[in-house]
mmCIF file of C-alpha atoms in Angstrom:
data_model
loop_
_atom_site.group_PDB
_atom_site.id
_atom_site.type_symbol
_atom_site.label_atom_id
_atom_site.label_comp_id
_atom_site.label_asym_id
_atom_site.label_seq_id
_atom_site.Cartn_x
_atom_site.Cartn_y
_atom_site.Cartn_z
ATOM 1 C CA UNK A 1 12.546 -39.955 15.717
ATOM 2 C CA UNK A 2 13.716 -37.473 13.140
ATOM 3 C CA UNK A 3 13.789 -34.690 15.711
ATOM 4 C CA UNK A 4 15.743 -36.829 18.177
ATOM 5 C CA UNK A 5 18.208 -37.903 15.482
ATOM 6 C CA UNK A 6 18.655 -34.320 14.309
ATOM 7 C CA UNK A 7 19.329 -33.206 17.892
ATOM 8 C CA UNK A 8 21.936 -35.938 18.347
ATOM 9 C CA UNK A 9 23.510 -35.379 14.911
ATOM 10 C CA UNK A 10 22.822 -31.791 13.776
ATOM 11 C CA UNK A 11 25.506 -31.888 11.064
ATOM 12 C CA UNK A 12 24.121 -34.910 9.228
ATOM 13 C CA UNK A 13 21.723 -34.046 6.407
ATOM 14 C CA UNK A 14 18.536 -36.057 6.281
ATOM 15 C CA UNK A 15 16.811 -36.582 2.940
ATOM 16 C CA UNK A 16 13.174 -37.637 3.323
ATOM 17 C CA UNK A 17 10.938 -38.935 0.545
ATOM 18 C CA UNK A 18 7.203 -39.133 1.248
ATOM 19 C CA UNK A 19 5.522 -41.660 -1.044
ATOM 20 C CA UNK A 20 3.095 -44.556 -0.780
ATOM 21 C CA UNK A 21 4.304 -47.731 0.908
ATOM 22 C CA UNK A 22 4.590 -49.690 -2.386
ATOM 23 C CA UNK A 23 6.669 -46.885 -3.947
ATOM 24 C CA UNK A 24 8.921 -46.679 -0.879
ATOM 25 C CA UNK A 25 9.396 -50.445 -0.922
ATOM 26 C CA UNK A 26 10.328 -50.266 -4.618
ATOM 27 C CA UNK A 27 12.824 -47.426 -3.965
ATOM 28 C CA UNK A 28 14.454 -49.518 -1.247
ATOM 29 C CA UNK A 29 14.537 -52.574 -3.493
ATOM 30 C CA UNK A 30 16.424 -50.567 -6.153
ATOM 31 C CA UNK A 31 18.826 -49.155 -3.552
ATOM 32 C CA UNK A 32 17.609 -45.565 -4.067
ATOM 33 C CA UNK A 33 16.932 -45.113 -0.325
ATOM 34 C CA UNK A 34 18.651 -46.513 2.758
ATOM 35 C CA UNK A 35 15.491 -47.522 4.615
ATOM 36 C CA UNK A 36 11.732 -47.220 4.442
ATOM 37 C CA UNK A 37 8.946 -46.876 6.979
ATOM 38 C CA UNK A 38 5.852 -48.471 5.453
ATOM 39 C CA UNK A 39 2.451 -49.930 6.142
ATOM 40 C CA UNK A 40 3.124 -53.655 6.132
ATOM 41 C CA UNK A 41 1.136 -55.527 3.497
ATOM 42 C CA UNK A 42 0.543 -59.159 4.460
ATOM 43 C CA UNK A 43 0.407 -60.083 0.743
ATOM 44 C CA UNK A 44 3.837 -58.628 -0.080
ATOM 45 C CA UNK A 45 6.900 -60.861 -0.117
ATOM 46 C CA UNK A 46 9.555 -59.068 1.942
ATOM 47 C CA UNK A 47 12.200 -61.753 1.342
ATOM 48 C CA UNK A 48 14.893 -59.192 0.377
ATOM 49 C CA UNK A 49 14.212 -57.031 3.433
ATOM 50 C CA UNK A 50 14.790 -57.016 7.128
ATOM 51 C CA UNK A 51 11.420 -56.061 8.646
ATOM 52 C CA UNK A 52 11.090 -54.571 12.105
ATOM 53 C CA UNK A 53 7.568 -53.867 13.332
ATOM 54 C CA UNK A 54 7.438 -50.367 14.816
ATOM 55 C CA UNK A 55 3.833 -50.149 15.949
ATOM 56 C CA UNK A 56 0.307 -51.404 15.520
ATOM 57 C CA UNK A 57 -1.984 -49.084 13.567
ATOM 58 C CA UNK A 58 -5.753 -48.810 14.052
ATOM 59 C CA UNK A 59 -7.899 -47.856 11.059
ATOM 60 C CA UNK A 60 -11.151 -46.020 11.732
ATOM 61 C CA UNK A 61 -13.918 -44.192 9.911
ATOM 62 C CA UNK A 62 -14.414 -40.539 10.834
ATOM 63 C CA UNK A 63 -17.129 -38.044 10.059
ATOM 64 C CA UNK A 64 -17.747 -34.377 10.662
ATOM 65 C CA UNK A 65 -20.791 -32.356 11.725
ATOM 66 C CA UNK A 66 -22.713 -33.214 8.538
ATOM 67 C CA UNK A 67 -22.859 -36.841 9.724
ATOM 68 C CA UNK A 68 -23.752 -36.101 13.361
ATOM 69 C CA UNK A 69 -26.673 -38.571 13.205
ATOM 70 C CA UNK A 70 -24.021 -41.329 13.333
ATOM 71 C CA UNK A 71 -22.331 -39.978 16.455
ATOM 72 C CA UNK A 72 -22.533 -42.343 19.441
ATOM 73 C CA UNK A 73 -24.119 -45.044 17.263
ATOM 74 C CA UNK A 74 -22.753 -48.338 16.035
ATOM 75 C CA UNK A 75 -23.521 -49.214 12.419
ATOM 76 C CA UNK A 76 -22.651 -52.091 10.124
ATOM 77 C CA UNK A 77 -20.228 -51.887 7.219
ATOM 78 C CA UNK A 78 -23.225 -52.508 4.944
ATOM 79 C CA UNK A 79 -24.946 -49.390 6.319
ATOM 80 C CA UNK A 80 -21.701 -47.417 6.138
ATOM 81 C CA UNK A 81 -21.224 -48.385 2.487
ATOM 82 C CA UNK A 82 -24.328 -46.340 1.581
ATOM 83 C CA UNK A 83 -22.555 -43.118 2.588
ATOM 84 C CA UNK A 84 -19.984 -41.119 0.601
ATOM 85 C CA UNK A 85 -16.706 -42.768 1.516
ATOM 86 C CA UNK A 86 -13.348 -41.040 1.169
ATOM 87 C CA UNK A 87 -10.246 -43.221 0.934
ATOM 88 C CA UNK A 88 -6.652 -43.267 -0.183
ATOM 89 C CA UNK A 89 -6.012 -43.910 -3.846
ATOM 90 C CA UNK A 90 -5.521 -47.381 -5.299
ATOM 91 C CA UNK A 91 -2.099 -49.014 -5.054
ATOM 92 C CA UNK A 92 -1.577 -47.979 -1.438
ATOM 93 C CA UNK A 93 -1.426 -50.568 1.332
ATOM 94 C CA UNK A 94 -4.160 -48.701 3.217
ATOM 95 C CA UNK A 95 -6.461 -48.864 0.202
ATOM 96 C CA UNK A 96 -5.764 -52.567 -0.285
ATOM 97 C CA UNK A 97 -6.716 -53.103 3.352
ATOM 98 C CA UNK A 98 -9.908 -51.015 2.920
ATOM 99 C CA UNK A 99 -10.968 -52.961 -0.189
ATOM 100 C CA UNK A 100 -10.234 -56.282 1.520
ATOM 101 C CA UNK A 101 -12.292 -55.271 4.577
ATOM 102 C CA UNK A 102 -15.402 -54.702 2.464
ATOM 103 C CA UNK A 103 -14.784 -57.745 0.243
ATOM 104 C CA UNK A 104 -14.614 -59.961 3.344
ATOM 105 C CA UNK A 105 -18.167 -58.849 4.102
ATOM 106 C CA UNK A 106 -19.323 -59.335 0.487
ATOM 107 C CA UNK A 107 -19.771 -55.600 -0.041
ATOM 108 C CA UNK A 108 -18.948 -53.874 -3.303
ATOM 109 C CA UNK A 109 -17.960 -50.299 -2.460
ATOM 110 C CA UNK A 110 -17.171 -47.484 -4.852
ATOM 111 C CA UNK A 111 -15.558 -44.643 -2.876
ATOM 112 C CA UNK A 112 -16.767 -41.131 -3.642
ATOM 113 C CA UNK A 113 -13.315 -39.551 -3.431
ATOM 114 C CA UNK A 114 -9.833 -41.084 -3.686
ATOM 115 C CA UNK A 115 -6.880 -39.000 -2.496
ATOM 116 C CA UNK A 116 -3.161 -39.458 -1.998
ATOM 117 C CA UNK A 117 -2.978 -37.974 1.498
ATOM 118 C CA UNK A 118 -4.420 -38.927 4.885
ATOM 119 C CA UNK A 119 -4.311 -35.228 5.845
ATOM 120 C CA UNK A 120 -6.551 -34.379 2.881
ATOM 121 C CA UNK A 121 -8.956 -37.176 3.830
ATOM 122 C CA UNK A 122 -9.223 -35.665 7.306
ATOM 123 C CA UNK A 123 -9.793 -32.170 5.879
ATOM 124 C CA UNK A 124 -12.467 -33.439 3.461
ATOM 125 C CA UNK A 125 -14.304 -35.218 6.295
ATOM 126 C CA UNK A 126 -14.224 -32.013 8.365
ATOM 127 C CA UNK A 127 -15.955 -30.033 5.625
ATOM 128 C CA UNK A 128 -18.590 -32.718 5.127
ATOM 129 C CA UNK A 129 -17.648 -34.253 1.775
ATOM 130 C CA UNK A 130 -17.972 -37.736 3.220
ATOM 131 C CA UNK A 131 -16.760 -40.249 5.771
ATOM 132 C CA UNK A 132 -13.028 -40.868 5.676
ATOM 133 C CA UNK A 133 -11.085 -44.081 6.283
ATOM 134 C CA UNK A 134 -7.925 -43.067 8.168
ATOM 135 C CA UNK A 135 -5.659 -44.178 10.974
ATOM 136 C CA UNK A 136 -6.776 -43.264 14.458
ATOM 137 C CA UNK A 137 -3.363 -41.713 15.140
ATOM 138 C CA UNK A 138 -3.763 -39.338 12.185
ATOM 139 C CA UNK A 139 -7.261 -38.247 13.225
ATOM 140 C CA UNK A 140 -6.716 -38.072 16.991
ATOM 141 C CA UNK A 141 -6.177 -34.295 17.234
ATOM 142 C CA UNK A 142 -9.282 -33.606 15.127
ATOM 143 C CA UNK A 143 -11.303 -36.033 17.250
ATOM 144 C CA UNK A 144 -10.061 -34.455 20.494
ATOM 145 C CA UNK A 145 -10.868 -30.923 19.288
ATOM 146 C CA UNK A 146 -14.337 -32.060 18.193
ATOM 147 C CA UNK A 147 -14.131 -31.334 14.469
ATOM 148 C CA UNK A 148 -14.381 -35.086 13.726
ATOM 149 C CA UNK A 149 -15.767 -38.115 15.523
ATOM 150 C CA UNK A 150 -15.050 -41.796 15.179
ATOM 151 C CA UNK A 151 -17.906 -43.786 13.691
ATOM 152 C CA UNK A 152 -18.707 -46.894 15.691
ATOM 153 C CA UNK A 153 -18.779 -50.122 13.709
ATOM 154 C CA UNK A 154 -20.479 -53.406 14.509
ATOM 155 C CA UNK A 155 -17.638 -55.249 12.755
ATOM 156 C CA UNK A 156 -14.100 -55.116 14.083
ATOM 157 C CA UNK A 157 -11.401 -53.746 11.773
ATOM 158 C CA UNK A 158 -8.267 -55.895 12.167
ATOM 159 C CA UNK A 159 -5.098 -54.031 13.168
ATOM 160 C CA UNK A 160 -2.315 -53.259 10.719
ATOM 161 C CA UNK A 161 1.357 -52.655 11.329
ATOM 162 C CA UNK A 162 3.868 -49.959 10.549
ATOM 163 C CA UNK A 163 7.289 -51.410 9.826
ATOM 164 C CA UNK A 164 10.871 -50.372 9.206
ATOM 165 C CA UNK A 165 12.415 -51.979 6.137
ATOM 166 C CA UNK A 166 16.097 -52.267 5.349
ATOM 167 C CA UNK A 167 17.573 -54.185 2.426
ATOM 168 C CA UNK A 168 19.283 -57.455 3.404
ATOM 169 C CA UNK A 169 21.843 -57.215 0.588
ATOM 170 C CA UNK A 170 22.731 -53.514 0.736
ATOM 171 C CA UNK A 171 24.765 -52.445 3.764
ATOM 172 C CA UNK A 172 23.387 -49.461 5.663
ATOM 173 C CA UNK A 173 25.626 -46.388 5.837
ATOM 174 C CA UNK A 174 26.732 -45.510 9.388
ATOM 175 C CA UNK A 175 24.359 -42.522 9.551
ATOM 176 C CA UNK A 176 21.387 -44.721 8.584
ATOM 177 C CA UNK A 177 22.466 -47.376 11.111
ATOM 178 C CA UNK A 178 22.433 -44.680 13.786
ATOM 179 C CA UNK A 179 18.953 -43.552 12.699
ATOM 180 C CA UNK A 180 17.694 -47.149 12.964
ATOM 181 C CA UNK A 181 19.190 -47.324 16.455
ATOM 182 C CA UNK A 182 17.317 -44.169 17.433
ATOM 183 C CA UNK A 183 14.051 -45.551 16.036
ATOM 184 C CA UNK A 184 14.421 -48.844 17.791
ATOM 185 C CA UNK A 185 15.653 -47.292 21.043
ATOM 186 C CA UNK A 186 18.914 -49.210 20.904
ATOM 187 C CA UNK A 187 21.611 -47.702 23.092
ATOM 188 C CA UNK A 188 19.509 -44.781 24.320
#
């Protein structure tokens, strides 16, 4: 979307801030950003925001060569919890979802490594530091090239959603309105 927008409007400067979904939501709430693309948290009250769902996101567990004994198998979350798990840090929507997934199955999990980046989680899984909890979209290239594989689970991980937030009480500048139109495919 950014590339398309930049092609259509090469003279408009785009300022991008990459933070966790809760931080981005807070920045939007304070009026520090025009819009935010976030992982939707079903526990958050978005009453001050217009929310447009952009896509469904699938969370998966991935492992590298060190965990090849799990390839082409299906294991339970209880079995998986015995391995070194790598996840995003606390106070991210992805981490909240991870914790909730294990709590729903009465499993107390203490991740081995907590990071602030999905890319780092993928890299750490590749070098064998553990099994990472990431989105399928983020790991797809690594899975296709064979440096990672998706670990089959007996339990189904519910889908999550990526959403576009705009503030209901703060008008969007024309440039941001145009960007939203590009993202939503309006008029193109």
